Amino acid sequence: MVLGKQGAGKGTQCVRLSHHFVVPHISTGEMLRAAVKSRSPLGLKAREMMDRGELLGDDIIMEMVGQRIAEPDARARGFILDGCPRTTHQAEMLADLLAPIDIDLTVDIEVPTAQVLRRLAGRRVCTDCGANYSVDAPPKVNWTCDMCGGEVVQRPDDTEEAIRRRLDLYEHETAPLIDWYDARDQLVRVNGVGSPDVVLRRIIRSLEQRQARRRGGSSRRRRRPESPEPASPTDGGPSN
Ligand code: AMP
């Protein structure tokens, strides 16, 4: 599971991690945006809340996630969960859904708020495949997605007011999950400042170190990033 403020790079890193580990990427935000686009009953209900930056109800979200993780690909290979849980109640519901096992690890991507604000203001996304771009790193041809040819636009919830609301909700509802998972020895913290490649390498190194420690039978907890290293001067630009 991957945690981080809006704009910390969760979406970008989850896509890369899912390719690296060959497991499905399950993003509640993407699933909801697809529902909005298809005008399904869920999408019609979700749209206004999402545009305002509000959180949807725990029951709706966990039902959607429960159905997705029961699908054959997720059951066979596991999954990378992006955007859920967002509250401790969702974390409890997720643990119930997954019992008797639990999520393996939570990666917290740490980026200062001033920086995520800059990234979000310039973020642009493909309306078809969800690929991330920015005003500084646009698609090659006239705001048409390099991957699928879809239209690349600013997300409706990337307005100043909705961004403020989403960061506020993150701080009050989601950030407590960092301590929640740390207390269960299920957390690694990773410095999210740097290019997407640099951050991906840090995440994979942290996960490998954690696996090695587990294999070695040590359950020692750390509060610092597993492998501290100086931030890269190049920031990889906006992402989810
Ligand atoms: P994201 O793409 O993860 O930033 O999600 C976009 C929007 O979808 C959020 O601002 C919420 O309105 C909604 N959403 C996504 N995941 C959740 C969740 N786990 N709980 C409640 N609302 C969610």
PDB file of C-alpha atoms and ligand atoms in Angstrom:
ATOM      1  CA  MET A   1       0.000   0.000   0.000  1.00  0.00           C
ATOM      2  CA  VAL A   2       1.306   3.461  -0.792  1.00  0.00           C
ATOM      3  CA  LEU A   3       0.622   6.551   1.316  1.00  0.00           C
ATOM      4  CA  GLY A   4       1.521  10.166   0.648  1.00  0.00           C
ATOM      5  CA  LYS A   5       0.036  13.611   0.314  1.00  0.00           C
ATOM      6  CA  GLN A   6      -1.689  14.563  -2.911  1.00  0.00           C
ATOM      7  CA  GLY A   7       1.123  15.369  -5.326  1.00  0.00           C
ATOM      8  CA  ALA A   8       3.690  13.239  -3.485  1.00  0.00           C
ATOM      9  CA  GLY A   9       4.043  10.971  -6.510  1.00  0.00           C
ATOM     10  CA  LYS A  10       1.867   8.055  -5.335  1.00  0.00           C
ATOM     11  CA  GLY A  11       0.198   7.462  -8.697  1.00  0.00           C
ATOM     12  CA  THR A  12       3.440   7.639 -10.670  1.00  0.00           C
ATOM     13  CA  GLN A  13       5.270   5.333  -8.281  1.00  0.00           C
ATOM     14  CA  CYS A  14       2.389   2.864  -8.043  1.00  0.00           C
ATOM     15  CA  VAL A  15       2.325   2.452 -11.833  1.00  0.00           C
ATOM     16  CA  ARG A  16       6.082   1.840 -11.813  1.00  0.00           C
ATOM     17  CA  LEU A  17       5.929  -0.520  -8.839  1.00  0.00           C
ATOM     18  CA  SER A  18       3.159  -2.517 -10.470  1.00  0.00           C
ATOM     19  CA  HIS A  19       5.337  -2.961 -13.577  1.00  0.00           C
ATOM     20  CA  HIS A  20       8.387  -3.825 -11.481  1.00  0.00           C
ATOM     21  CA  PHE A  21       6.654  -6.464  -9.341  1.00  0.00           C
ATOM     22  CA  VAL A  22       4.176  -7.493 -12.086  1.00  0.00           C
ATOM     23  CA  VAL A  23       1.135  -7.045  -9.853  1.00  0.00           C
ATOM     24  CA  PRO A  24      -2.062  -5.075 -10.505  1.00  0.00           C
ATOM     25  CA  HIS A  25      -2.202  -1.410  -9.515  1.00  0.00           C
ATOM     26  CA  ILE A  26      -5.467  -0.774  -7.698  1.00  0.00           C
ATOM     27  CA  SER A  27      -6.189   2.952  -7.442  1.00  0.00           C
ATOM     28  CA  THR A  28      -9.464   4.011  -5.841  1.00  0.00           C
ATOM     29  CA  GLY A  29      -9.133   7.478  -7.420  1.00  0.00           C
ATOM     30  CA  GLU A  30      -8.733   5.924 -10.905  1.00  0.00           C
ATOM     31  CA  MET A  31     -11.650   3.550 -10.332  1.00  0.00           C
ATOM     32  CA  LEU A  32     -13.846   6.454  -9.248  1.00  0.00           C
ATOM     33  CA  ARG A  33     -12.752   8.642 -12.171  1.00  0.00           C
ATOM     34  CA  ALA A  34     -13.627   5.762 -14.531  1.00  0.00           C
ATOM     35  CA  ALA A  35     -17.047   5.507 -12.848  1.00  0.00           C
ATOM     36  CA  VAL A  36     -17.589   9.269 -13.292  1.00  0.00           C
ATOM     37  CA  LYS A  37     -16.601   9.056 -16.941  1.00  0.00           C
ATOM     38  CA  SER A  38     -18.967   6.162 -17.639  1.00  0.00           C
ATOM     39  CA  ARG A  39     -21.769   7.940 -15.732  1.00  0.00           C
ATOM     40  CA  SER A  40     -22.450   4.807 -13.704  1.00  0.00           C
ATOM     41  CA  PRO A  41     -24.650   5.213 -10.603  1.00  0.00           C
ATOM     42  CA  LEU A  42     -21.490   5.233  -8.462  1.00  0.00           C
ATOM     43  CA  GLY A  43     -19.924   7.849 -10.736  1.00  0.00           C
ATOM     44  CA  LEU A  44     -22.965  10.098 -10.576  1.00  0.00           C
ATOM     45  CA  LYS A  45     -22.898   9.891  -6.782  1.00  0.00           C
ATOM     46  CA  ALA A  46     -19.134  10.410  -6.561  1.00  0.00           C
ATOM     47  CA  ARG A  47     -18.592  13.256  -8.993  1.00  0.00           C
ATOM     48  CA  GLU A  48     -19.586  16.244  -6.912  1.00  0.00           C
ATOM     49  CA  MET A  49     -17.764  15.032  -3.792  1.00  0.00           C
ATOM     50  CA  MET A  50     -14.618  14.376  -5.800  1.00  0.00           C
ATOM     51  CA  ASP A  51     -14.702  17.772  -7.511  1.00  0.00           C
ATOM     52  CA  ARG A  52     -14.938  19.428  -4.095  1.00  0.00           C
ATOM     53  CA  GLY A  53     -12.057  17.317  -2.789  1.00  0.00           C
ATOM     54  CA  GLU A  54     -14.226  15.564  -0.184  1.00  0.00           C
ATOM     55  CA  LEU A  55     -13.812  11.921   0.816  1.00  0.00           C
ATOM     56  CA  LEU A  56     -16.484   9.418  -0.182  1.00  0.00           C
ATOM     57  CA  GLY A  57     -18.082   7.214   2.457  1.00  0.00           C
ATOM     58  CA  ASP A  58     -16.011   4.345   3.846  1.00  0.00           C
ATOM     59  CA  ASP A  59     -18.664   1.732   3.000  1.00  0.00           C
ATOM     60  CA  ILE A  60     -18.863   2.675  -0.698  1.00  0.00           C
ATOM     61  CA  ILE A  61     -15.092   2.703  -1.037  1.00  0.00           C
ATOM     62  CA  MET A  62     -14.488  -0.552   0.786  1.00  0.00           C
ATOM     63  CA  GLU A  63     -17.185  -2.363  -1.164  1.00  0.00           C
ATOM     64  CA  MET A  64     -15.496  -1.244  -4.398  1.00  0.00           C
ATOM     65  CA  VAL A  65     -12.056  -2.282  -3.115  1.00  0.00           C
ATOM     66  CA  GLY A  66     -13.381  -5.591  -1.751  1.00  0.00           C
ATOM     67  CA  GLN A  67     -14.764  -6.489  -5.191  1.00  0.00           C
ATOM     68  CA  ARG A  68     -11.541  -5.519  -6.940  1.00  0.00           C
ATOM     69  CA  ILE A  69      -9.164  -7.433  -4.695  1.00  0.00           C
ATOM     70  CA  ALA A  70     -11.334 -10.540  -5.042  1.00  0.00           C
ATOM     71  CA  GLU A  71     -10.635 -10.617  -8.804  1.00  0.00           C
ATOM     72  CA  PRO A  72      -8.352 -13.406 -10.055  1.00  0.00           C
ATOM     73  CA  ASP A  73      -5.309 -11.243 -10.899  1.00  0.00           C
ATOM     74  CA  ALA A  74      -5.183  -9.688  -7.429  1.00  0.00           C
ATOM     75  CA  ARG A  75      -5.830 -13.002  -5.707  1.00  0.00           C
ATOM     76  CA  ALA A  76      -3.094 -14.721  -7.662  1.00  0.00           C
ATOM     77  CA  ARG A  77      -0.356 -12.076  -7.558  1.00  0.00           C
ATOM     78  CA  GLY A  78      -1.241  -9.625  -4.807  1.00  0.00           C
ATOM     79  CA  PHE A  79      -1.588  -5.925  -5.599  1.00  0.00           C
ATOM     80  CA  ILE A  80      -0.368  -2.369  -5.081  1.00  0.00           C
ATOM     81  CA  LEU A  81      -3.073  -0.356  -3.372  1.00  0.00           C
ATOM     82  CA  ASP A  82      -3.124   3.386  -4.115  1.00  0.00           C
ATOM     83  CA  GLY A  83      -5.448   5.881  -2.408  1.00  0.00           C
ATOM     84  CA  CYS A  84      -6.955   3.471   0.100  1.00  0.00           C
ATOM     85  CA  PRO A  85      -7.198   3.304   3.050  1.00  0.00           C
ATOM     86  CA  ARG A  86      -7.589   7.018   3.697  1.00  0.00           C
ATOM     87  CA  THR A  87      -9.014   6.782   7.224  1.00  0.00           C
ATOM     88  CA  THR A  88      -8.277   4.490  10.153  1.00  0.00           C
ATOM     89  CA  HIS A  89     -11.785   3.111   9.767  1.00  0.00           C
ATOM     90  CA  GLN A  90     -10.965   2.114   6.179  1.00  0.00           C
ATOM     91  CA  ALA A  91      -7.708   0.553   7.425  1.00  0.00           C
ATOM     92  CA  GLU A  92      -9.682  -1.550   9.905  1.00  0.00           C
ATOM     93  CA  MET A  93     -12.168  -2.550   7.200  1.00  0.00           C
ATOM     94  CA  LEU A  94      -9.299  -3.453   4.872  1.00  0.00           C
ATOM     95  CA  ALA A  95      -7.683  -5.624   7.554  1.00  0.00           C
ATOM     96  CA  ASP A  96     -11.040  -7.412   7.979  1.00  0.00           C
ATOM     97  CA  LEU A  97     -11.366  -7.891   4.217  1.00  0.00           C
ATOM     98  CA  LEU A  98      -7.887  -9.401   3.988  1.00  0.00           C
ATOM     99  CA  ALA A  99      -7.967 -11.511   7.164  1.00  0.00           C
ATOM    100  CA  PRO A 100      -6.357 -13.858   8.053  1.00  0.00           C
ATOM    101  CA  ILE A 101      -3.441 -12.207   6.183  1.00  0.00           C
ATOM    102  CA  ASP A 102      -2.941  -8.442   6.022  1.00  0.00           C
ATOM    103  CA  ILE A 103      -1.267  -5.998   3.692  1.00  0.00           C
ATOM    104  CA  ASP A 104       2.420  -6.722   3.515  1.00  0.00           C
ATOM    105  CA  LEU A 105       3.844  -3.204   3.765  1.00  0.00           C
ATOM    106  CA  THR A 106       2.897   0.457   3.563  1.00  0.00           C
ATOM    107  CA  VAL A 107       5.266   2.848   1.802  1.00  0.00           C
ATOM    108  CA  ASP A 108       4.959   6.455   2.936  1.00  0.00           C
ATOM    109  CA  ILE A 109       6.314   8.812   0.265  1.00  0.00           C
ATOM    110  CA  GLU A 110       7.460  11.930   2.086  1.00  0.00           C
ATOM    111  CA  VAL A 111       7.406  15.291   0.261  1.00  0.00           C
ATOM    112  CA  PRO A 112       7.172  18.758   1.879  1.00  0.00           C
ATOM    113  CA  THR A 113       3.793  20.506   1.498  1.00  0.00           C
ATOM    114  CA  ALA A 114       5.270  23.528  -0.328  1.00  0.00           C
ATOM    115  CA  GLN A 115       6.558  21.173  -2.971  1.00  0.00           C
ATOM    116  CA  VAL A 116       3.335  19.206  -3.456  1.00  0.00           C
ATOM    117  CA  LEU A 117       1.476  22.498  -3.867  1.00  0.00           C
ATOM    118  CA  ARG A 118       3.847  23.467  -6.685  1.00  0.00           C
ATOM    119  CA  ARG A 119       3.469  20.047  -8.313  1.00  0.00           C
ATOM    120  CA  LEU A 120      -0.342  20.034  -8.089  1.00  0.00           C
ATOM    121  CA  ALA A 121      -0.687  23.502  -9.607  1.00  0.00           C
ATOM    122  CA  GLY A 122       1.184  22.323 -12.717  1.00  0.00           C
ATOM    123  CA  ARG A 123      -0.196  18.779 -12.891  1.00  0.00           C
ATOM    124  CA  ARG A 124      -2.061  17.645 -16.009  1.00  0.00           C
ATOM    125  CA  VAL A 125      -3.537  14.171 -16.570  1.00  0.00           C
ATOM    126  CA  CYS A 126      -4.795  12.084 -19.474  1.00  0.00           C
ATOM    127  CA  THR A 127      -8.582  11.745 -19.319  1.00  0.00           C
ATOM    128  CA  ASP A 128      -8.367   8.276 -20.875  1.00  0.00           C
ATOM    129  CA  CYS A 129      -5.466   6.402 -19.261  1.00  0.00           C
ATOM    130  CA  GLY A 130      -4.674   8.651 -16.289  1.00  0.00           C
ATOM    131  CA  ALA A 131      -1.022   9.211 -17.312  1.00  0.00           C
ATOM    132  CA  ASN A 132       0.530  12.181 -15.506  1.00  0.00           C
ATOM    133  CA  TYR A 133       2.115  15.211 -17.179  1.00  0.00           C
ATOM    134  CA  SER A 134       2.906  18.740 -16.101  1.00  0.00           C
ATOM    135  CA  VAL A 135       3.092  22.187 -17.602  1.00  0.00           C
ATOM    136  CA  ASP A 136       6.890  21.748 -17.476  1.00  0.00           C
ATOM    137  CA  ALA A 137       6.819  18.238 -18.981  1.00  0.00           C
ATOM    138  CA  PRO A 138       3.815  18.227 -21.359  1.00  0.00           C
ATOM    139  CA  PRO A 139       2.987  15.494 -23.888  1.00  0.00           C
ATOM    140  CA  LYS A 140       4.888  15.745 -27.166  1.00  0.00           C
ATOM    141  CA  VAL A 141       1.898  16.776 -29.322  1.00  0.00           C
ATOM    142  CA  ASN A 142      -0.611  19.451 -28.386  1.00  0.00           C
ATOM    143  CA  TRP A 143      -1.869  18.088 -25.013  1.00  0.00           C
ATOM    144  CA  THR A 144      -2.558  14.676 -26.509  1.00  0.00           C
ATOM    145  CA  CYS A 145      -1.393  11.745 -24.379  1.00  0.00           C
ATOM    146  CA  ASP A 146       1.887  10.161 -25.572  1.00  0.00           C
ATOM    147  CA  MET A 147       0.657   6.723 -24.429  1.00  0.00           C
ATOM    148  CA  CYS A 148      -2.933   6.528 -25.690  1.00  0.00           C
ATOM    149  CA  GLY A 149      -3.765   9.723 -27.607  1.00  0.00           C
ATOM    150  CA  GLY A 150      -6.320  10.812 -24.992  1.00  0.00           C
ATOM    151  CA  GLU A 151      -6.908  14.434 -24.060  1.00  0.00           C
ATOM    152  CA  VAL A 152      -4.564  15.777 -21.359  1.00  0.00           C
ATOM    153  CA  VAL A 153      -6.208  18.270 -18.989  1.00  0.00           C
ATOM    154  CA  GLN A 154      -6.086  19.692 -15.477  1.00  0.00           C
ATOM    155  CA  ARG A 155      -7.971  17.487 -13.005  1.00  0.00           C
ATOM    156  CA  PRO A 156     -11.255  19.091 -11.858  1.00  0.00           C
ATOM    157  CA  ASP A 157     -10.114  18.596  -8.240  1.00  0.00           C
ATOM    158  CA  ASP A 158      -6.767  20.313  -8.831  1.00  0.00           C
ATOM    159  CA  THR A 159      -8.335  23.749  -8.240  1.00  0.00           C
ATOM    160  CA  GLU A 160      -6.828  25.827  -5.430  1.00  0.00           C
ATOM    161  CA  GLU A 161      -9.854  25.351  -3.162  1.00  0.00           C
ATOM    162  CA  ALA A 162     -10.157  21.590  -3.689  1.00  0.00           C
ATOM    163  CA  ILE A 163      -6.405  21.121  -3.252  1.00  0.00           C
ATOM    164  CA  ARG A 164      -6.570  22.960   0.097  1.00  0.00           C
ATOM    165  CA  ARG A 165      -9.485  20.760   1.189  1.00  0.00           C
ATOM    166  CA  ARG A 166      -7.753  17.527   0.096  1.00  0.00           C
ATOM    167  CA  LEU A 167      -4.518  18.387   1.893  1.00  0.00           C
ATOM    168  CA  ASP A 168      -6.489  19.315   5.007  1.00  0.00           C
ATOM    169  CA  LEU A 169      -8.314  15.970   4.898  1.00  0.00           C
ATOM    170  CA  TYR A 170      -5.005  14.186   4.326  1.00  0.00           C
ATOM    171  CA  GLU A 171      -3.522  15.787   7.411  1.00  0.00           C
ATOM    172  CA  HIS A 172      -6.499  15.010   9.663  1.00  0.00           C
ATOM    173  CA  GLU A 173      -7.858  11.727   8.298  1.00  0.00           C
ATOM    174  CA  THR A 174      -5.039   9.979   6.437  1.00  0.00           C
ATOM    175  CA  ALA A 175      -1.752  11.028   8.059  1.00  0.00           C
ATOM    176  CA  PRO A 176      -2.675   9.223  11.323  1.00  0.00           C
ATOM    177  CA  LEU A 177      -2.349   5.998   9.302  1.00  0.00           C
ATOM    178  CA  ILE A 178       1.418   6.535   9.230  1.00  0.00           C
ATOM    179  CA  ASP A 179       1.621   5.911  12.974  1.00  0.00           C
ATOM    180  CA  TRP A 180      -1.098   3.244  12.731  1.00  0.00           C
ATOM    181  CA  TYR A 181       0.979   1.128  10.306  1.00  0.00           C
ATOM    182  CA  ASP A 182       4.280   1.987  11.997  1.00  0.00           C
ATOM    183  CA  ALA A 183       2.920   0.640  15.285  1.00  0.00           C
ATOM    184  CA  ARG A 184       2.201  -2.619  13.435  1.00  0.00           C
ATOM    185  CA  ASP A 185       5.707  -2.718  11.924  1.00  0.00           C
ATOM    186  CA  GLN A 186       4.175  -2.399   8.440  1.00  0.00           C
ATOM    187  CA  LEU A 187       5.673   0.970   7.436  1.00  0.00           C
ATOM    188  CA  VAL A 188       8.642   2.127   5.409  1.00  0.00           C
ATOM    189  CA  ARG A 189       9.287   5.847   4.908  1.00  0.00           C
ATOM    190  CA  VAL A 190      10.842   7.017   1.661  1.00  0.00           C
ATOM    191  CA  ASN A 191      12.095  10.444   0.647  1.00  0.00           C
ATOM    192  CA  GLY A 192       9.856  11.439  -2.287  1.00  0.00           C
ATOM    193  CA  VAL A 193      11.882  14.455  -3.431  1.00  0.00           C
ATOM    194  CA  GLY A 194      13.666  13.745  -6.681  1.00  0.00           C
ATOM    195  CA  SER A 195      12.987  12.400 -10.150  1.00  0.00           C
ATOM    196  CA  PRO A 196      10.509   9.499 -10.467  1.00  0.00           C
ATOM    197  CA  ASP A 197      13.401   7.131 -11.302  1.00  0.00           C
ATOM    198  CA  VAL A 198      15.358   8.149  -8.211  1.00  0.00           C
ATOM    199  CA  VAL A 199      12.322   7.802  -5.942  1.00  0.00           C
ATOM    200  CA  LEU A 200      11.429   4.421  -7.465  1.00  0.00           C
ATOM    201  CA  ARG A 201      14.946   3.136  -6.776  1.00  0.00           C
ATOM    202  CA  ARG A 202      14.672   4.330  -3.164  1.00  0.00           C
ATOM    203  CA  ILE A 203      11.342   2.559  -2.716  1.00  0.00           C
ATOM    204  CA  ILE A 204      12.567  -0.709  -4.204  1.00  0.00           C
ATOM    205  CA  ARG A 205      15.735  -0.566  -2.094  1.00  0.00           C
ATOM    206  CA  SER A 206      13.665   0.036   1.052  1.00  0.00           C
ATOM    207  CA  LEU A 207      11.363  -2.868   0.231  1.00  0.00           C
ATOM    208  CA  GLU A 208      14.307  -5.170  -0.444  1.00  0.00           C
ATOM    209  CA  GLN A 209      15.997  -4.152   2.794  1.00  0.00           C
ATOM    210  CA  ARG A 210      12.786  -4.819   4.671  1.00  0.00           C
ATOM    211  CA  GLN A 211      12.379  -8.230   3.029  1.00  0.00           C
ATOM    212  CA  ALA A 212      15.980  -9.112   3.872  1.00  0.00           C
ATOM    213  CA  ARG A 213      15.443  -8.111   7.508  1.00  0.00           C
ATOM    214  CA  ARG A 214      12.298 -10.192   7.639  1.00  0.00           C
ATOM    215  CA  ARG A 215      14.087 -13.174   6.161  1.00  0.00           C
ATOM    216  CA  GLY A 216      16.791 -12.626   8.757  1.00  0.00           C
ATOM    217  CA  GLY A 217      14.077 -12.807  11.414  1.00  0.00           C
ATOM    218  CA  SER A 218      14.627  -9.288  12.754  1.00  0.00           C
ATOM    219  CA  SER A 219      11.527  -7.265  13.579  1.00  0.00           C
ATOM    220  CA  ARG A 220      13.405  -4.167  14.753  1.00  0.00           C
ATOM    221  CA  ARG A 221      11.396  -1.044  14.027  1.00  0.00           C
ATOM    222  CA  ARG A 222      12.883   2.133  12.628  1.00  0.00           C
ATOM    223  CA  ARG A 223      11.400   5.581  12.483  1.00  0.00           C
ATOM    224  CA  ARG A 224      13.795   6.970   9.855  1.00  0.00           C
ATOM    225  CA  PRO A 225      13.840   6.199   6.125  1.00  0.00           C
ATOM    226  CA  GLU A 226      15.404   2.773   5.661  1.00  0.00           C
ATOM    227  CA  SER A 227      18.163   4.083   3.452  1.00  0.00           C
ATOM    228  CA  PRO A 228      18.615   7.836   3.875  1.00  0.00           C
ATOM    229  CA  GLU A 229      20.194   9.588   0.953  1.00  0.00           C
ATOM    230  CA  PRO A 230      20.380  13.219  -0.100  1.00  0.00           C
ATOM    231  CA  ALA A 231      17.521  14.543  -2.210  1.00  0.00           C
ATOM    232  CA  SER A 232      18.192  14.872  -5.888  1.00  0.00           C
ATOM    233  CA  PRO A 233      18.314  18.477  -7.136  1.00  0.00           C
ATOM    234  CA  THR A 234      15.889  17.576  -9.929  1.00  0.00           C
ATOM    235  CA  ASP A 235      12.333  17.192  -8.877  1.00  0.00           C
ATOM    236  CA  GLY A 236      10.481  14.762 -11.085  1.00  0.00           C
ATOM    237  CA  GLY A 237       7.425  16.969 -11.489  1.00  0.00           C
ATOM    238  CA  PRO A 238       3.837  16.362 -10.631  1.00  0.00           C
ATOM    239  CA  SER A 239       2.082  13.135 -10.107  1.00  0.00           C
ATOM    240  CA  ASN A 240      -0.643  11.751  -8.013  1.00  0.00           C
TER     241      ASN A 240
HETATM  242  P1  AMP B   1      -7.069  10.373  -5.691  1.00  0.00           P
HETATM  243  O1  AMP B   1      -6.920  10.197  -7.158  1.00  0.00           O
HETATM  244  O2  AMP B   1      -6.536   9.212  -4.902  1.00  0.00           O
HETATM  245  O3  AMP B   1      -6.549  11.700  -5.207  1.00  0.00           O
HETATM  246  O4  AMP B   1      -8.648  10.376  -5.401  1.00  0.00           O
HETATM  247  C1  AMP B   1      -9.503  11.350  -5.987  1.00  0.00           C
HETATM  248  C2  AMP B   1     -10.747  11.513  -5.152  1.00  0.00           C
HETATM  249  O5  AMP B   1     -11.470  10.271  -5.083  1.00  0.00           O
HETATM  250  C3  AMP B   1     -10.515  11.899  -3.689  1.00  0.00           C
HETATM  251  O6  AMP B   1     -10.300  13.296  -3.517  1.00  0.00           O
HETATM  252  C4  AMP B   1     -11.815  11.420  -3.071  1.00  0.00           C
HETATM  253  O7  AMP B   1     -12.886  12.297  -3.384  1.00  0.00           O
HETATM  254  C5  AMP B   1     -12.073  10.114  -3.796  1.00  0.00           C
HETATM  255  N1  AMP B   1     -11.407   8.966  -3.119  1.00  0.00           N
HETATM  256  C6  AMP B   1     -10.413   8.195  -3.621  1.00  0.00           C
HETATM  257  N2  AMP B   1     -10.056   7.246  -2.748  1.00  0.00           N
HETATM  258  C7  AMP B   1     -10.840   7.410  -1.662  1.00  0.00           C
HETATM  259  C8  AMP B   1     -10.940   6.747  -0.403  1.00  0.00           C
HETATM  260  N3  AMP B   1     -10.135   5.709  -0.089  1.00  0.00           N
HETATM  261  N4  AMP B   1     -11.855   7.208   0.490  1.00  0.00           N
HETATM  262  C9  AMP B   1     -12.669   8.235   0.184  1.00  0.00           C
HETATM  263  N5  AMP B   1     -12.629   8.916  -0.967  1.00  0.00           N
HETATM  264  C10 AMP B   1     -11.713   8.503  -1.906  1.00  0.00           C
END
